[in-house]
Amino acid sequence: GHKRALLPFVNSRRGAPDVVACLGDDDADVRVLACEALGRIGAVDSVGALFPALADADPRVSYASVAAIQALGGRETERLAVEAARSADVRVRRAALRILSYFGSSSGLEVFLEALSDSDERVRESAIQGLPFMDDPRAFEALLGAAKAPEARTRAAAMRSLAQCIGDMRASAYLLRGL
């Protein structure tokens, strides 16, 4: 109980090692609070410790980890997210794609293109949702391809993503055709 009471008050990076230790606590609430604390105090050096939490059995911990990773950023984040996007764990792949989407880094484009053929439909949707944030013409072309997919959910996800690309006349044409 004392960890739950104290973690919200950690306000210095000096406490980061103790907070990182809390990521392995048995109590999911403590793990969530540890993720939040690391993001809040800007413990960029601890970003690597947050990635294993993407696979946490409790979805609240996974979401808190994503939020903390996005808050921290850093040089290692992109590399770790690209690795995580190729994980055997579906939850980790989806979370990694959300992280890469948030930063909109074109160097992660290959994992998005690979994820378009993932065996899990939700991973494919996560990839489609991230493509509008990639500053690369191949991302837009991939969205146009997804808009023609045989699966209705994939086409719907592509249409939602194309709605974020209104500056391109082809996006408008696909959206009108989709109606």
PDB file of C-alpha atoms in Angstrom:
ATOM      1  CA  GLY A   1       0.000   0.000   0.000  1.00  0.00           C
ATOM      2  CA  HIS A   2       2.814   2.460   0.718  1.00  0.00           C
ATOM      3  CA  LYS A   3       4.089   2.316  -2.888  1.00  0.00           C
ATOM      4  CA  ARG A   4       0.643   3.287  -4.143  1.00  0.00           C
ATOM      5  CA  ALA A   5       0.614   6.226  -1.756  1.00  0.00           C
ATOM      6  CA  LEU A   6       4.144   7.432  -2.550  1.00  0.00           C
ATOM      7  CA  LEU A   7       4.511   6.975  -6.321  1.00  0.00           C
ATOM      8  CA  PRO A   8       2.199   9.900  -7.223  1.00  0.00           C
ATOM      9  CA  PHE A   9       4.553  12.208  -5.309  1.00  0.00           C
ATOM     10  CA  VAL A  10       7.821  11.200  -6.972  1.00  0.00           C
ATOM     11  CA  ASN A  11       8.958  14.385  -8.700  1.00  0.00           C
ATOM     12  CA  SER A  12      12.665  13.940  -9.332  1.00  0.00           C
ATOM     13  CA  ARG A  13      14.717  11.769 -11.669  1.00  0.00           C
ATOM     14  CA  ARG A  14      16.856  10.821  -8.681  1.00  0.00           C
ATOM     15  CA  GLY A  15      14.037   8.461  -7.709  1.00  0.00           C
ATOM     16  CA  ALA A  16      13.941   6.764 -11.132  1.00  0.00           C
ATOM     17  CA  PRO A  17      15.818   3.575 -10.106  1.00  0.00           C
ATOM     18  CA  ASP A  18      13.332   2.954  -7.291  1.00  0.00           C
ATOM     19  CA  VAL A  19      10.414   3.697  -9.608  1.00  0.00           C
ATOM     20  CA  VAL A  20      11.789   1.298 -12.245  1.00  0.00           C
ATOM     21  CA  ALA A  21      11.930  -1.399  -9.564  1.00  0.00           C
ATOM     22  CA  CYS A  22       8.199  -0.858  -9.023  1.00  0.00           C
ATOM     23  CA  LEU A  23       7.523  -1.921 -12.634  1.00  0.00           C
ATOM     24  CA  GLY A  24       7.994  -5.509 -11.423  1.00  0.00           C
ATOM     25  CA  ASP A  25       5.598  -5.207  -8.479  1.00  0.00           C
ATOM     26  CA  ASP A  26       2.836  -7.818  -8.083  1.00  0.00           C
ATOM     27  CA  ASP A  27       0.200  -5.070  -7.797  1.00  0.00           C
ATOM     28  CA  ALA A  28      -0.957  -3.779 -11.203  1.00  0.00           C
ATOM     29  CA  ASP A  29      -1.908  -0.419  -9.646  1.00  0.00           C
ATOM     30  CA  VAL A  30       1.701   0.029  -8.513  1.00  0.00           C
ATOM     31  CA  ARG A  31       2.958  -0.831 -12.009  1.00  0.00           C
ATOM     32  CA  VAL A  32       0.573   1.754 -13.536  1.00  0.00           C
ATOM     33  CA  LEU A  33       1.696   4.401 -11.056  1.00  0.00           C
ATOM     34  CA  ALA A  34       5.352   3.568 -11.771  1.00  0.00           C
ATOM     35  CA  CYS A  35       4.798   4.078 -15.522  1.00  0.00           C
ATOM     36  CA  GLU A  36       3.060   7.383 -14.846  1.00  0.00           C
ATOM     37  CA  ALA A  37       5.838   8.520 -12.511  1.00  0.00           C
ATOM     38  CA  LEU A  38       8.587   7.727 -15.028  1.00  0.00           C
ATOM     39  CA  GLY A  39       6.780   9.737 -17.695  1.00  0.00           C
ATOM     40  CA  ARG A  40       6.084  12.604 -15.309  1.00  0.00           C
ATOM     41  CA  ILE A  41       9.657  12.983 -14.057  1.00  0.00           C
ATOM     42  CA  GLY A  42      11.154  12.760 -17.551  1.00  0.00           C
ATOM     43  CA  ALA A  43      13.280   9.704 -16.818  1.00  0.00           C
ATOM     44  CA  VAL A  44      14.399   9.285 -20.446  1.00  0.00           C
ATOM     45  CA  ASP A  45      17.170   6.892 -19.407  1.00  0.00           C
ATOM     46  CA  SER A  46      14.478   4.533 -18.080  1.00  0.00           C
ATOM     47  CA  VAL A  47      12.517   4.254 -21.340  1.00  0.00           C
ATOM     48  CA  GLY A  48      13.962   0.790 -22.023  1.00  0.00           C
ATOM     49  CA  ALA A  49      12.539  -0.487 -18.742  1.00  0.00           C
ATOM     50  CA  LEU A  50       9.039   0.485 -19.889  1.00  0.00           C
ATOM     51  CA  PHE A  51       8.985  -1.659 -23.038  1.00  0.00           C
ATOM     52  CA  PRO A  52       8.536  -5.004 -21.221  1.00  0.00           C
ATOM     53  CA  ALA A  53       5.414  -3.506 -19.621  1.00  0.00           C
ATOM     54  CA  LEU A  54       3.792  -3.393 -23.076  1.00  0.00           C
ATOM     55  CA  ALA A  55       3.180  -7.143 -22.626  1.00  0.00           C
ATOM     56  CA  ASP A  56       1.695  -6.795 -19.132  1.00  0.00           C
ATOM     57  CA  ALA A  57      -1.332  -8.999 -18.499  1.00  0.00           C
ATOM     58  CA  ASP A  58      -3.198  -5.945 -17.187  1.00  0.00           C
ATOM     59  CA  PRO A  59      -4.115  -3.654 -20.114  1.00  0.00           C
ATOM     60  CA  ARG A  60      -3.987  -0.599 -17.834  1.00  0.00           C
ATOM     61  CA  VAL A  61      -0.273  -1.194 -17.339  1.00  0.00           C
ATOM     62  CA  SER A  62       0.297  -1.573 -21.063  1.00  0.00           C
ATOM     63  CA  TYR A  63      -1.549   1.680 -21.792  1.00  0.00           C
ATOM     64  CA  ALA A  64       0.313   3.511 -19.011  1.00  0.00           C
ATOM     65  CA  SER A  65       3.574   2.221 -20.450  1.00  0.00           C
ATOM     66  CA  VAL A  66       2.682   3.502 -23.942  1.00  0.00           C
ATOM     67  CA  ALA A  67       1.809   6.915 -22.499  1.00  0.00           C
ATOM     68  CA  ALA A  68       5.063   7.102 -20.533  1.00  0.00           C
ATOM     69  CA  ILE A  69       7.138   6.026 -23.543  1.00  0.00           C
ATOM     70  CA  GLN A  70       5.451   8.685 -25.663  1.00  0.00           C
ATOM     71  CA  ALA A  71       6.045  11.296 -22.974  1.00  0.00           C
ATOM     72  CA  LEU A  72       9.719  10.391 -22.692  1.00  0.00           C
ATOM     73  CA  GLY A  73      10.725   9.900 -26.319  1.00  0.00           C
ATOM     74  CA  GLY A  74      14.485   9.797 -26.646  1.00  0.00           C
ATOM     75  CA  ARG A  75      16.951   8.262 -29.060  1.00  0.00           C
ATOM     76  CA  GLU A  76      16.423   4.683 -27.916  1.00  0.00           C
ATOM     77  CA  THR A  77      12.644   4.847 -28.121  1.00  0.00           C
ATOM     78  CA  GLU A  78      12.353   4.501 -31.871  1.00  0.00           C
ATOM     79  CA  ARG A  79      14.782   1.589 -32.049  1.00  0.00           C
ATOM     80  CA  LEU A  80      13.040  -0.230 -29.201  1.00  0.00           C
ATOM     81  CA  ALA A  81       9.608   0.433 -30.721  1.00  0.00           C
ATOM     82  CA  VAL A  82      10.706  -0.965 -34.095  1.00  0.00           C
ATOM     83  CA  GLU A  83      11.961  -4.095 -32.313  1.00  0.00           C
ATOM     84  CA  ALA A  84       8.714  -4.366 -30.354  1.00  0.00           C
ATOM     85  CA  ALA A  85       6.664  -4.014 -33.548  1.00  0.00           C
ATOM     86  CA  ARG A  86       8.153  -7.346 -34.622  1.00  0.00           C
ATOM     87  CA  SER A  87       7.374  -9.105 -31.333  1.00  0.00           C
ATOM     88  CA  ALA A  88       5.620 -12.478 -31.244  1.00  0.00           C
ATOM     89  CA  ASP A  89       3.089 -10.921 -28.823  1.00  0.00           C
ATOM     90  CA  VAL A  90       0.161  -9.271 -30.631  1.00  0.00           C
ATOM     91  CA  ARG A  91      -0.383  -6.785 -27.776  1.00  0.00           C
ATOM     92  CA  VAL A  92       3.225  -5.642 -27.988  1.00  0.00           C
ATOM     93  CA  ARG A  93       3.066  -5.236 -31.778  1.00  0.00           C
ATOM     94  CA  ARG A  94      -0.057  -3.079 -31.511  1.00  0.00           C
ATOM     95  CA  ALA A  95       1.403  -0.931 -28.735  1.00  0.00           C
ATOM     96  CA  ALA A  96       4.663  -0.473 -30.640  1.00  0.00           C
ATOM     97  CA  LEU A  97       2.765   0.683 -33.723  1.00  0.00           C
ATOM     98  CA  ARG A  98       0.891   3.235 -31.577  1.00  0.00           C
ATOM     99  CA  ILE A  99       4.214   4.524 -30.243  1.00  0.00           C
ATOM    100  CA  LEU A 100       5.736   4.789 -33.712  1.00  0.00           C
ATOM    101  CA  SER A 101       2.569   6.503 -35.003  1.00  0.00           C
ATOM    102  CA  TYR A 102       2.790   9.054 -32.233  1.00  0.00           C
ATOM    103  CA  PHE A 103       6.288  10.070 -33.297  1.00  0.00           C
ATOM    104  CA  GLY A 104       5.479   9.823 -37.023  1.00  0.00           C
ATOM    105  CA  SER A 105       8.962   8.670 -37.840  1.00  0.00           C
ATOM    106  CA  SER A 106       9.384   7.574 -41.448  1.00  0.00           C
ATOM    107  CA  SER A 107      12.239   5.286 -40.429  1.00  0.00           C
ATOM    108  CA  GLY A 108       9.580   3.047 -38.870  1.00  0.00           C
ATOM    109  CA  LEU A 109       7.657   2.849 -42.154  1.00  0.00           C
ATOM    110  CA  GLU A 110       8.936  -0.642 -42.978  1.00  0.00           C
ATOM    111  CA  VAL A 111       7.325  -2.113 -39.860  1.00  0.00           C
ATOM    112  CA  PHE A 112       4.029  -0.441 -40.780  1.00  0.00           C
ATOM    113  CA  LEU A 113       4.190  -1.902 -44.278  1.00  0.00           C
ATOM    114  CA  GLU A 114       5.010  -5.341 -42.822  1.00  0.00           C
ATOM    115  CA  ALA A 115       2.148  -5.025 -40.332  1.00  0.00           C
ATOM    116  CA  LEU A 116      -0.338  -4.524 -43.163  1.00  0.00           C
ATOM    117  CA  SER A 117      -0.057  -8.258 -43.790  1.00  0.00           C
ATOM    118  CA  ASP A 118      -0.025  -9.276 -40.105  1.00  0.00           C
ATOM    119  CA  SER A 119      -2.113 -12.303 -39.188  1.00  0.00           C
ATOM    120  CA  ASP A 120      -3.939 -10.242 -36.534  1.00  0.00           C
ATOM    121  CA  GLU A 121      -6.609  -7.879 -37.835  1.00  0.00           C
ATOM    122  CA  ARG A 122      -6.103  -5.404 -34.976  1.00  0.00           C
ATOM    123  CA  VAL A 123      -2.387  -5.122 -35.766  1.00  0.00           C
ATOM    124  CA  ARG A 124      -3.268  -4.408 -39.400  1.00  0.00           C
ATOM    125  CA  GLU A 125      -5.697  -1.704 -38.246  1.00  0.00           C
ATOM    126  CA  SER A 126      -3.052  -0.153 -35.985  1.00  0.00           C
ATOM    127  CA  ALA A 127      -0.676  -0.003 -38.933  1.00  0.00           C
ATOM    128  CA  ILE A 128      -3.330   1.626 -41.118  1.00  0.00           C
ATOM    129  CA  GLN A 129      -4.096   4.185 -38.406  1.00  0.00           C
ATOM    130  CA  GLY A 130      -0.419   5.162 -38.224  1.00  0.00           C
ATOM    131  CA  LEU A 131       0.247   5.528 -41.933  1.00  0.00           C
ATOM    132  CA  PRO A 132      -1.158   9.097 -42.256  1.00  0.00           C
ATOM    133  CA  PHE A 133       1.538  10.257 -39.833  1.00  0.00           C
ATOM    134  CA  MET A 134       4.393   8.944 -41.980  1.00  0.00           C
ATOM    135  CA  ASP A 135       5.979  11.566 -44.193  1.00  0.00           C
ATOM    136  CA  ASP A 136       6.703   9.181 -47.047  1.00  0.00           C
ATOM    137  CA  PRO A 137       4.760   8.672 -50.299  1.00  0.00           C
ATOM    138  CA  ARG A 138       4.878   4.892 -49.769  1.00  0.00           C
ATOM    139  CA  ALA A 139       2.697   5.318 -46.666  1.00  0.00           C
ATOM    140  CA  PHE A 140       0.005   7.072 -48.681  1.00  0.00           C
ATOM    141  CA  GLU A 141       0.224   4.456 -51.451  1.00  0.00           C
ATOM    142  CA  ALA A 142      -0.175   1.719 -48.826  1.00  0.00           C
ATOM    143  CA  LEU A 143      -3.314   3.463 -47.525  1.00  0.00           C
ATOM    144  CA  LEU A 144      -4.756   3.550 -51.025  1.00  0.00           C
ATOM    145  CA  GLY A 145      -4.025  -0.159 -51.335  1.00  0.00           C
ATOM    146  CA  ALA A 146      -5.697  -0.894 -47.993  1.00  0.00           C
ATOM    147  CA  ALA A 147      -8.765   1.022 -49.169  1.00  0.00           C
ATOM    148  CA  LYS A 148      -9.206  -1.705 -51.818  1.00  0.00           C
ATOM    149  CA  ALA A 149      -8.697  -4.656 -49.446  1.00  0.00           C
ATOM    150  CA  PRO A 150     -11.231  -7.500 -49.544  1.00  0.00           C
ATOM    151  CA  GLU A 151     -11.892  -7.237 -45.767  1.00  0.00           C
ATOM    152  CA  ALA A 152     -14.538  -4.652 -44.859  1.00  0.00           C
ATOM    153  CA  ARG A 153     -12.828  -3.738 -41.558  1.00  0.00           C
ATOM    154  CA  THR A 154      -9.549  -3.085 -43.340  1.00  0.00           C
ATOM    155  CA  ARG A 155     -11.251  -0.882 -45.926  1.00  0.00           C
ATOM    156  CA  ALA A 156     -13.082   1.003 -43.157  1.00  0.00           C
ATOM    157  CA  ALA A 157      -9.838   1.609 -41.245  1.00  0.00           C
ATOM    158  CA  ALA A 158      -8.201   2.817 -44.464  1.00  0.00           C
ATOM    159  CA  MET A 159     -11.071   5.227 -45.135  1.00  0.00           C
ATOM    160  CA  ARG A 160     -10.798   6.669 -41.611  1.00  0.00           C
ATOM    161  CA  SER A 161      -7.066   7.147 -42.149  1.00  0.00           C
ATOM    162  CA  LEU A 162      -7.517   8.629 -45.616  1.00  0.00           C
ATOM    163  CA  ALA A 163      -9.791  11.240 -44.027  1.00  0.00           C
ATOM    164  CA  GLN A 164      -6.626  12.591 -42.386  1.00  0.00           C
ATOM    165  CA  CYS A 165      -4.999  13.032 -45.807  1.00  0.00           C
ATOM    166  CA  ILE A 166      -7.490  15.524 -47.236  1.00  0.00           C
ATOM    167  CA  GLY A 167      -4.774  17.609 -48.931  1.00  0.00           C
ATOM    168  CA  ASP A 168      -4.407  14.910 -51.600  1.00  0.00           C
ATOM    169  CA  MET A 169      -7.104  14.758 -54.274  1.00  0.00           C
ATOM    170  CA  ARG A 170      -6.734  10.975 -54.486  1.00  0.00           C
ATOM    171  CA  ALA A 171      -7.739  10.696 -50.834  1.00  0.00           C
ATOM    172  CA  SER A 172     -10.878  12.730 -51.503  1.00  0.00           C
ATOM    173  CA  ALA A 173     -11.682  10.579 -54.537  1.00  0.00           C
ATOM    174  CA  TYR A 174     -11.303   7.354 -52.541  1.00  0.00           C
ATOM    175  CA  LEU A 175     -13.462   8.727 -49.738  1.00  0.00           C
ATOM    176  CA  LEU A 176     -16.192   9.793 -52.155  1.00  0.00           C
ATOM    177  CA  ARG A 177     -16.056   6.420 -53.855  1.00  0.00           C
ATOM    178  CA  GLY A 178     -16.284   4.767 -50.424  1.00  0.00           C
ATOM    179  CA  LEU A 179     -19.538   6.557 -49.691  1.00  0.00           C
TER     180      LEU A 179
END
